[in-house]
GROMACS .gro file of N, CA, C and O in nm:
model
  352
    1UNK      N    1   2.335  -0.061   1.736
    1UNK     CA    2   2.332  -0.108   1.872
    1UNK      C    3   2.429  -0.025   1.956
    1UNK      O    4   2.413   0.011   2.072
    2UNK      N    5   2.536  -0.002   1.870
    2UNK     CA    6   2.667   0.051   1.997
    2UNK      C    7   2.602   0.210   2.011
    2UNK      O    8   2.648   0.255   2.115
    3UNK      N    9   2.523   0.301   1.953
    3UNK     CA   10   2.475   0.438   1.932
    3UNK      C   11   2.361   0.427   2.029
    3UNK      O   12   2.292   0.527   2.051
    4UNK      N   13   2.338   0.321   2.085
    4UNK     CA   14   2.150   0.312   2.127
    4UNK      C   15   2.187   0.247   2.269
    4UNK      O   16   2.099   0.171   2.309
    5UNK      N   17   2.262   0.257   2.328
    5UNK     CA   18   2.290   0.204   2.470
    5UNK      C   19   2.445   0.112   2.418
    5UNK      O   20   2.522   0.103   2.323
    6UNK      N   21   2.416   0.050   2.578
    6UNK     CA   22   2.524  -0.087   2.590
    6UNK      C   23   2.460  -0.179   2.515
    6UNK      O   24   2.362  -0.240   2.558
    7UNK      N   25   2.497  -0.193   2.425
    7UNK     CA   26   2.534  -0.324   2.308
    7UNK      C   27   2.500  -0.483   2.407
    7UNK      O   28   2.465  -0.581   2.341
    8UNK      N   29   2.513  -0.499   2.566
    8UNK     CA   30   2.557  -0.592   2.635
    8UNK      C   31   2.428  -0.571   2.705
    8UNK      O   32   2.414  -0.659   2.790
    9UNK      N   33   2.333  -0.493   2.701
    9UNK     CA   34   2.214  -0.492   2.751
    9UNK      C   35   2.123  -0.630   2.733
    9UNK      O   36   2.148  -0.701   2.636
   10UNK      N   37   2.023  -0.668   2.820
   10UNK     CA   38   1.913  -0.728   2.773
   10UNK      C   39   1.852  -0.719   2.657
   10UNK      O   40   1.853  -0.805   2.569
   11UNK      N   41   1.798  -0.616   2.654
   11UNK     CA   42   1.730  -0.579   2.537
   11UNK      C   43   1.778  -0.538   2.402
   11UNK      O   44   1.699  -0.525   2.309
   12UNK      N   45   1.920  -0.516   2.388
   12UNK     CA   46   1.994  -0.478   2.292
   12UNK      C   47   2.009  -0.578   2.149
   12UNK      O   48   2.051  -0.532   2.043
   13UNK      N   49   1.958  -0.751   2.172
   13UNK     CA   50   1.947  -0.810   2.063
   13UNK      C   51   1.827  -0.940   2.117
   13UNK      O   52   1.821  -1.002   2.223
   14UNK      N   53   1.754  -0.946   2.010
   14UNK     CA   54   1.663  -1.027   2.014
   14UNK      C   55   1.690  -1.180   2.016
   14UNK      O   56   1.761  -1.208   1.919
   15UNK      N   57   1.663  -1.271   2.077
   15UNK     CA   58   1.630  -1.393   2.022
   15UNK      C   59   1.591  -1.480   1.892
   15UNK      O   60   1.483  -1.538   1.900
   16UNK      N   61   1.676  -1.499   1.755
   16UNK     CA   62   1.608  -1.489   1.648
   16UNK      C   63   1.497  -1.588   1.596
   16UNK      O   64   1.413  -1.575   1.506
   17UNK      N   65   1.530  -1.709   1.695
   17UNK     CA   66   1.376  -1.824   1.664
   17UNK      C   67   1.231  -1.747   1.734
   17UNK      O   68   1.114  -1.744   1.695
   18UNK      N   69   1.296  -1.689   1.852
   18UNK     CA   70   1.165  -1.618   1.890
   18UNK      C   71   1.111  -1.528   1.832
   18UNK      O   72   0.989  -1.526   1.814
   19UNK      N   73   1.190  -1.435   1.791
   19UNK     CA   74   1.157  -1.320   1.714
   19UNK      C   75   1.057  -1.398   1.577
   19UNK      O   76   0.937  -1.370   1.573
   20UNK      N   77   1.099  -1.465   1.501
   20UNK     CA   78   1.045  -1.510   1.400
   20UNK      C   79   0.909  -1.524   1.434
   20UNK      O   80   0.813  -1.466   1.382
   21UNK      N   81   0.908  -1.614   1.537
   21UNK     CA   82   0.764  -1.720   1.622
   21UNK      C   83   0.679  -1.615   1.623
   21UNK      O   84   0.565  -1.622   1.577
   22UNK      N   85   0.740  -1.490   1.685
   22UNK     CA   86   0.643  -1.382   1.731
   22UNK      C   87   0.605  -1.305   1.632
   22UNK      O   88   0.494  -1.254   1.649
   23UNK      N   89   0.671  -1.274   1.515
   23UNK     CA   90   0.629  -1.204   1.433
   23UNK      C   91   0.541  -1.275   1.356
   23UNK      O   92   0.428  -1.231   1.331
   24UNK      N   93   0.579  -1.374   1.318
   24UNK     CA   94   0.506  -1.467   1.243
   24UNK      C   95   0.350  -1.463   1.272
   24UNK      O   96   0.248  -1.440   1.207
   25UNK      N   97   0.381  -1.492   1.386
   25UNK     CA   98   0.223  -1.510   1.477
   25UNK      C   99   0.116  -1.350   1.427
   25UNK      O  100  -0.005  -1.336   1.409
   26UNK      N  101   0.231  -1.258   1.419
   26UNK     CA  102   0.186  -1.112   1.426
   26UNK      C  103   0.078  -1.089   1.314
   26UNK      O  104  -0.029  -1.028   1.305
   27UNK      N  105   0.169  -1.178   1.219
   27UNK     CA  106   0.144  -1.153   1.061
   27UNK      C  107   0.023  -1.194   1.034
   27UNK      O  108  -0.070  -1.115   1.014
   28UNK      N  109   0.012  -1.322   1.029
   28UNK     CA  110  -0.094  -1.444   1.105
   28UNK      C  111  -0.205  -1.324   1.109
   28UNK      O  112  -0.274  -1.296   1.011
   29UNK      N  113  -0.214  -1.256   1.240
   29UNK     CA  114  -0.315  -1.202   1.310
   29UNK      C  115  -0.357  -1.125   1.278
   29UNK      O  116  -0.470  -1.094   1.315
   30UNK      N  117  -0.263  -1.028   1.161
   30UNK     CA  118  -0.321  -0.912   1.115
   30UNK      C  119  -0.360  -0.939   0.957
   30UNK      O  120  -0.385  -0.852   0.873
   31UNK      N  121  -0.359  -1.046   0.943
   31UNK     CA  122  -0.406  -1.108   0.757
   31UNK      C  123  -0.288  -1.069   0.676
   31UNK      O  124  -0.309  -1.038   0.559
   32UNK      N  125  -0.145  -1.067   0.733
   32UNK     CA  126  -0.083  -1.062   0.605
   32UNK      C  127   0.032  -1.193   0.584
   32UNK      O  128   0.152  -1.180   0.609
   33UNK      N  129  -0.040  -1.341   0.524
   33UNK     CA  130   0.013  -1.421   0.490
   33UNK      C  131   0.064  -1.444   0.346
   33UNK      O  132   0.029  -1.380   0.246
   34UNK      N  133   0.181  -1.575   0.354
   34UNK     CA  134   0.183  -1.581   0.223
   34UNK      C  135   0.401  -1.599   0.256
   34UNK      O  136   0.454  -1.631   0.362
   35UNK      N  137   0.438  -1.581   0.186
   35UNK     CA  138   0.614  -1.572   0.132
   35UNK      C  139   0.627  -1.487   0.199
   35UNK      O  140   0.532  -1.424   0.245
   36UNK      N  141   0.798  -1.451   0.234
   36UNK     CA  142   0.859  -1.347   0.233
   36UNK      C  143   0.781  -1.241   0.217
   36UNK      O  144   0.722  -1.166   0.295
   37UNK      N  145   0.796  -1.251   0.053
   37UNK     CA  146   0.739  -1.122  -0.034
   37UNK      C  147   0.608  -1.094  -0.022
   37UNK      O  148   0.575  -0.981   0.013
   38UNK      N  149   0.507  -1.198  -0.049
   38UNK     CA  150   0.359  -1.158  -0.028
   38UNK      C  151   0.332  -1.053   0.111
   38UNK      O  152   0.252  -0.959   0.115
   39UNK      N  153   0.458  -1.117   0.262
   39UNK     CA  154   0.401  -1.046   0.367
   39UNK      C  155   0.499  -0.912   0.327
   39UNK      O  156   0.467  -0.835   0.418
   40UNK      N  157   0.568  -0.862   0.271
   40UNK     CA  158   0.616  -0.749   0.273
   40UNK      C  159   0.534  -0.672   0.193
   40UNK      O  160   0.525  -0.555   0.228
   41UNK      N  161   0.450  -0.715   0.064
   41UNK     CA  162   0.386  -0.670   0.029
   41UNK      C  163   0.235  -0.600   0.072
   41UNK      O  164   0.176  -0.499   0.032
   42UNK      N  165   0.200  -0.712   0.180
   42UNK     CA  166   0.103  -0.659   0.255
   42UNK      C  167   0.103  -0.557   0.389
   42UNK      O  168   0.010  -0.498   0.443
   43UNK      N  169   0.250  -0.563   0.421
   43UNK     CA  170   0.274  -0.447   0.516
   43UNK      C  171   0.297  -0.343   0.478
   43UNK      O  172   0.301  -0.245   0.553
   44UNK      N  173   0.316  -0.337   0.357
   44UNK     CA  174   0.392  -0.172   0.285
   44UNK      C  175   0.267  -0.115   0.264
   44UNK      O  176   0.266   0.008   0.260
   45UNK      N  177   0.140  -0.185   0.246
   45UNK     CA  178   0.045  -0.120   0.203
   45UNK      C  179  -0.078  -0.058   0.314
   45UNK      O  180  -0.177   0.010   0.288
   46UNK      N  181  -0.024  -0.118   0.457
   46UNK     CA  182  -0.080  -0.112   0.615
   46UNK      C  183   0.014   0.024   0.622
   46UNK      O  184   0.128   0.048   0.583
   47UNK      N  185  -0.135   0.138   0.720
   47UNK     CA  186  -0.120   0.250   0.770
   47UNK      C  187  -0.018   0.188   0.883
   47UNK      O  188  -0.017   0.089   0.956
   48UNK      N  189   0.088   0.327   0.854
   48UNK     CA  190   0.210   0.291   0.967
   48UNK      C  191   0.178   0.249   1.136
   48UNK      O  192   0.218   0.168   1.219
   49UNK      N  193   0.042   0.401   1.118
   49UNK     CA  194   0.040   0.425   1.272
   49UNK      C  195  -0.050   0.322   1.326
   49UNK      O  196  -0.045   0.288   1.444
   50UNK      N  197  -0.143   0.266   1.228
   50UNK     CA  198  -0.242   0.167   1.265
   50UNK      C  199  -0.141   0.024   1.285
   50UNK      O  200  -0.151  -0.058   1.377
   51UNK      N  201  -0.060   0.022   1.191
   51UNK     CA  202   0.026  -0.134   1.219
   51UNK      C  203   0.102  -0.120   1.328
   51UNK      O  204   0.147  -0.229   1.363
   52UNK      N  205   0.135  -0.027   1.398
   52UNK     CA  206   0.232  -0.020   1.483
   52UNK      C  207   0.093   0.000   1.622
   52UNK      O  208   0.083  -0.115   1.664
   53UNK      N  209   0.033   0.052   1.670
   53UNK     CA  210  -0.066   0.047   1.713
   53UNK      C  211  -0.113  -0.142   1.769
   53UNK      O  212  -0.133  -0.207   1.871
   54UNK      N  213  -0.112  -0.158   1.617
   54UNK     CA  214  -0.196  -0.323   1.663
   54UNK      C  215  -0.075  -0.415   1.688
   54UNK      O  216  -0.082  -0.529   1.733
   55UNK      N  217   0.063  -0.336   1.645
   55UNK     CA  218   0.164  -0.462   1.699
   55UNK      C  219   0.187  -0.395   1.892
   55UNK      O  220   0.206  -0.491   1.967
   56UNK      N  221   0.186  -0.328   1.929
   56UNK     CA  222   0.176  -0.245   2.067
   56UNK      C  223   0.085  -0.369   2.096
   56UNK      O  224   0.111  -0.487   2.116
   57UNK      N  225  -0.029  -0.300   2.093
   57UNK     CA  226  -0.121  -0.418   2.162
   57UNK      C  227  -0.122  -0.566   2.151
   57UNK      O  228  -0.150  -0.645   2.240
   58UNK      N  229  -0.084  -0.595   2.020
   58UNK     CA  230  -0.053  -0.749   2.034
   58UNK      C  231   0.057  -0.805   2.101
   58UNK      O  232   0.043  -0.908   2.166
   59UNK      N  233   0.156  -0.753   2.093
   59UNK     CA  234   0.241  -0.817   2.170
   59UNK      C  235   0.251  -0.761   2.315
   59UNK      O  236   0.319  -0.821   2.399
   60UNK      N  237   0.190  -0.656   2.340
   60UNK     CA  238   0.133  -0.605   2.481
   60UNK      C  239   0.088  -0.705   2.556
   60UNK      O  240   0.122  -0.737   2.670
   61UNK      N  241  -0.018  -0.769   2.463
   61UNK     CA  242  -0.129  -0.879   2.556
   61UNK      C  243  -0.051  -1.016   2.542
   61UNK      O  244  -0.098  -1.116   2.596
   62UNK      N  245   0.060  -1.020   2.475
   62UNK     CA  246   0.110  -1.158   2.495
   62UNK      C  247   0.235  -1.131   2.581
   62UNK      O  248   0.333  -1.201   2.558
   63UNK      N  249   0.244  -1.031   2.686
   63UNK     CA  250   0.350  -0.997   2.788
   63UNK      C  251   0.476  -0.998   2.709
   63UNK      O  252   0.574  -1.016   2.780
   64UNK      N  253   0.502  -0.983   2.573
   64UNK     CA  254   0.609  -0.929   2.548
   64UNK      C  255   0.700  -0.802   2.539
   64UNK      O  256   0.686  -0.771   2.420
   65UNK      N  257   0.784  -0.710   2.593
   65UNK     CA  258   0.835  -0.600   2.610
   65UNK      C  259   0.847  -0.564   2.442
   65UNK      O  260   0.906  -0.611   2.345
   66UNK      N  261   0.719  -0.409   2.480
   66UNK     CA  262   0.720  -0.354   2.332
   66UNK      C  263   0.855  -0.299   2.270
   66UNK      O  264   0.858  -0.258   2.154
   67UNK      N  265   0.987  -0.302   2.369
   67UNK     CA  266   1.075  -0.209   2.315
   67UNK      C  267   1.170  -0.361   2.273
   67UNK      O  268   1.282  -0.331   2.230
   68UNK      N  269   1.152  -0.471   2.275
   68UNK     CA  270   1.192  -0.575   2.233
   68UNK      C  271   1.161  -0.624   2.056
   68UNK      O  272   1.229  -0.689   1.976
   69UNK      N  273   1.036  -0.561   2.048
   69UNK     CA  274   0.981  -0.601   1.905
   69UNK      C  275   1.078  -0.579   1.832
   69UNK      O  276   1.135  -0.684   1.800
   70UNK      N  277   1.134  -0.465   1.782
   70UNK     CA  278   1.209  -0.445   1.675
   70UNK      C  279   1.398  -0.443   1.686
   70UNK      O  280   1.487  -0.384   1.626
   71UNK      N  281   1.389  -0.545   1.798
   71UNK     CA  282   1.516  -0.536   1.829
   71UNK      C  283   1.568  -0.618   1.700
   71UNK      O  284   1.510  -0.693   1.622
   72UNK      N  285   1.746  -0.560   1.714
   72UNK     CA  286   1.803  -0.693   1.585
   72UNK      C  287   1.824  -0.832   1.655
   72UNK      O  288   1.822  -0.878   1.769
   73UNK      N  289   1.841  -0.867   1.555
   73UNK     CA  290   1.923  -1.065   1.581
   73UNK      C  291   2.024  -1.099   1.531
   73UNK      O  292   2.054  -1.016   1.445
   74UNK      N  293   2.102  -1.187   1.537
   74UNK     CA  294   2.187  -1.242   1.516
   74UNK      C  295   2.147  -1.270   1.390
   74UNK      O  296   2.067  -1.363   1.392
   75UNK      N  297   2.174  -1.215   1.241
   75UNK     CA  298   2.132  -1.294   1.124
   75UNK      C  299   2.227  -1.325   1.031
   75UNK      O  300   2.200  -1.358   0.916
   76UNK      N  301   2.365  -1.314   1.087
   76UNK     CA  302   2.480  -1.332   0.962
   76UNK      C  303   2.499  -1.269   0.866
   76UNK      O  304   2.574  -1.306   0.776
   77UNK      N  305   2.413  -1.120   0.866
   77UNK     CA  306   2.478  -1.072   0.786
   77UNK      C  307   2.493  -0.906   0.808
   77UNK      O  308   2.570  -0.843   0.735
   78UNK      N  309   2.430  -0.849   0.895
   78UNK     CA  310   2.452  -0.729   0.959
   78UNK      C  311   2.481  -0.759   1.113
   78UNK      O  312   2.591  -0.710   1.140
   79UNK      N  313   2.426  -0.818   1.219
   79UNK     CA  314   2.512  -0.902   1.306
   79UNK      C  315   2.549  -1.011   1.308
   79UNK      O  316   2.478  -1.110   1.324
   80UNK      N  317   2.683  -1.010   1.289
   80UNK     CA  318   2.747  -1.173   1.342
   80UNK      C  319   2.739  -1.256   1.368
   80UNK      O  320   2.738  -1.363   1.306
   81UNK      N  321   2.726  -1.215   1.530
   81UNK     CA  322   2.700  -1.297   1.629
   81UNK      C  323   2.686  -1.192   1.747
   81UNK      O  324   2.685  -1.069   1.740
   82UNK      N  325   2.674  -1.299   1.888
   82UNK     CA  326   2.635  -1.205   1.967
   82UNK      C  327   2.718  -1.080   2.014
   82UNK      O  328   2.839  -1.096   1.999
   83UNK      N  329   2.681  -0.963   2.064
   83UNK     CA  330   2.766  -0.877   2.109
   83UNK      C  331   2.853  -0.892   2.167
   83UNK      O  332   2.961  -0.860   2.116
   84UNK      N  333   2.851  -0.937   2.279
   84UNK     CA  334   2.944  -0.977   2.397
   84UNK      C  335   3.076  -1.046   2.317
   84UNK      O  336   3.193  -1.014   2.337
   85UNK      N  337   3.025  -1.161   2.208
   85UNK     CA  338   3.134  -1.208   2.140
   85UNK      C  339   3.204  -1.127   2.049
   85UNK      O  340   3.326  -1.120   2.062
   86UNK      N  341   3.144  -1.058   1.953
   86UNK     CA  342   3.204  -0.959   1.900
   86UNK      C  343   3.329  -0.835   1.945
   86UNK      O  344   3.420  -0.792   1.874
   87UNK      N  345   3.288  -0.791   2.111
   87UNK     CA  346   3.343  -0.721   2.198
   87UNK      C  347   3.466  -0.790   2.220
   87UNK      O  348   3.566  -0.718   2.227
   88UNK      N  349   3.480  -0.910   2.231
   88UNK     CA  350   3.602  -0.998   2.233
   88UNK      C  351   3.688  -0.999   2.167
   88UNK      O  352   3.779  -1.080   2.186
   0.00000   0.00000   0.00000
C-alpha cells in the first residue's frame, strides 16, 4: 500500500464484509463453488486473461470500481487495521 500511492486514499483498502459479498457473488457466477479450497482450486485452473476479463465485466455491470477489486482489507494478519490508524 505505502509503494502504490497514499496508503490514506479511498481506494487504498477495501471494505472486508464487502469485499467477501462481492467476491463471493463472483465465484457464484463463474461456477467456482464449494470451500475455501474447492474455490481456489477452481480458479487456478481458469485462463488468467479470461478470469480477469469476466471479473472486469462483472463487477463493471454491478457499478463497482474495477481498481477496487483487488484491493487489500483489514485481515489481521498482513493488515492490522486501518491505515490511518496504523499511521498513528
Amino acid at each position: 500500500i505505502m509503494q502504490s500511492g497514499s496508503p490514506l486514499a479511498e481506494w487504498a483498502v477495501a471494505n472486508k464484509n464487502a469485499a467477501l459479498q462481492s467476491q463471493t457473488s463472483f465465484f457464484n457466477q463463474i461456477g467456482c463453488l464449494g470451500t475455501h479450497t474447492e474455490i481456489l482450486n477452481c480458479l487456478r485452473v481458469q485462463d488468467a486473461s479470461t478470469l480477469n476479463a469476466q471479473a472486469t465485466e462483472y463487477f463493471t455491470n454491478l457499478g463497482i470500481d474495477t481498481e477496487k477489486i483487488f484491493a487489500p482489507i483489514v485481515d489481521n494478519y498482513f493488515l492490522t487495521d486501518e491505515p490511518i490508524n496504523l499511521l498513528n
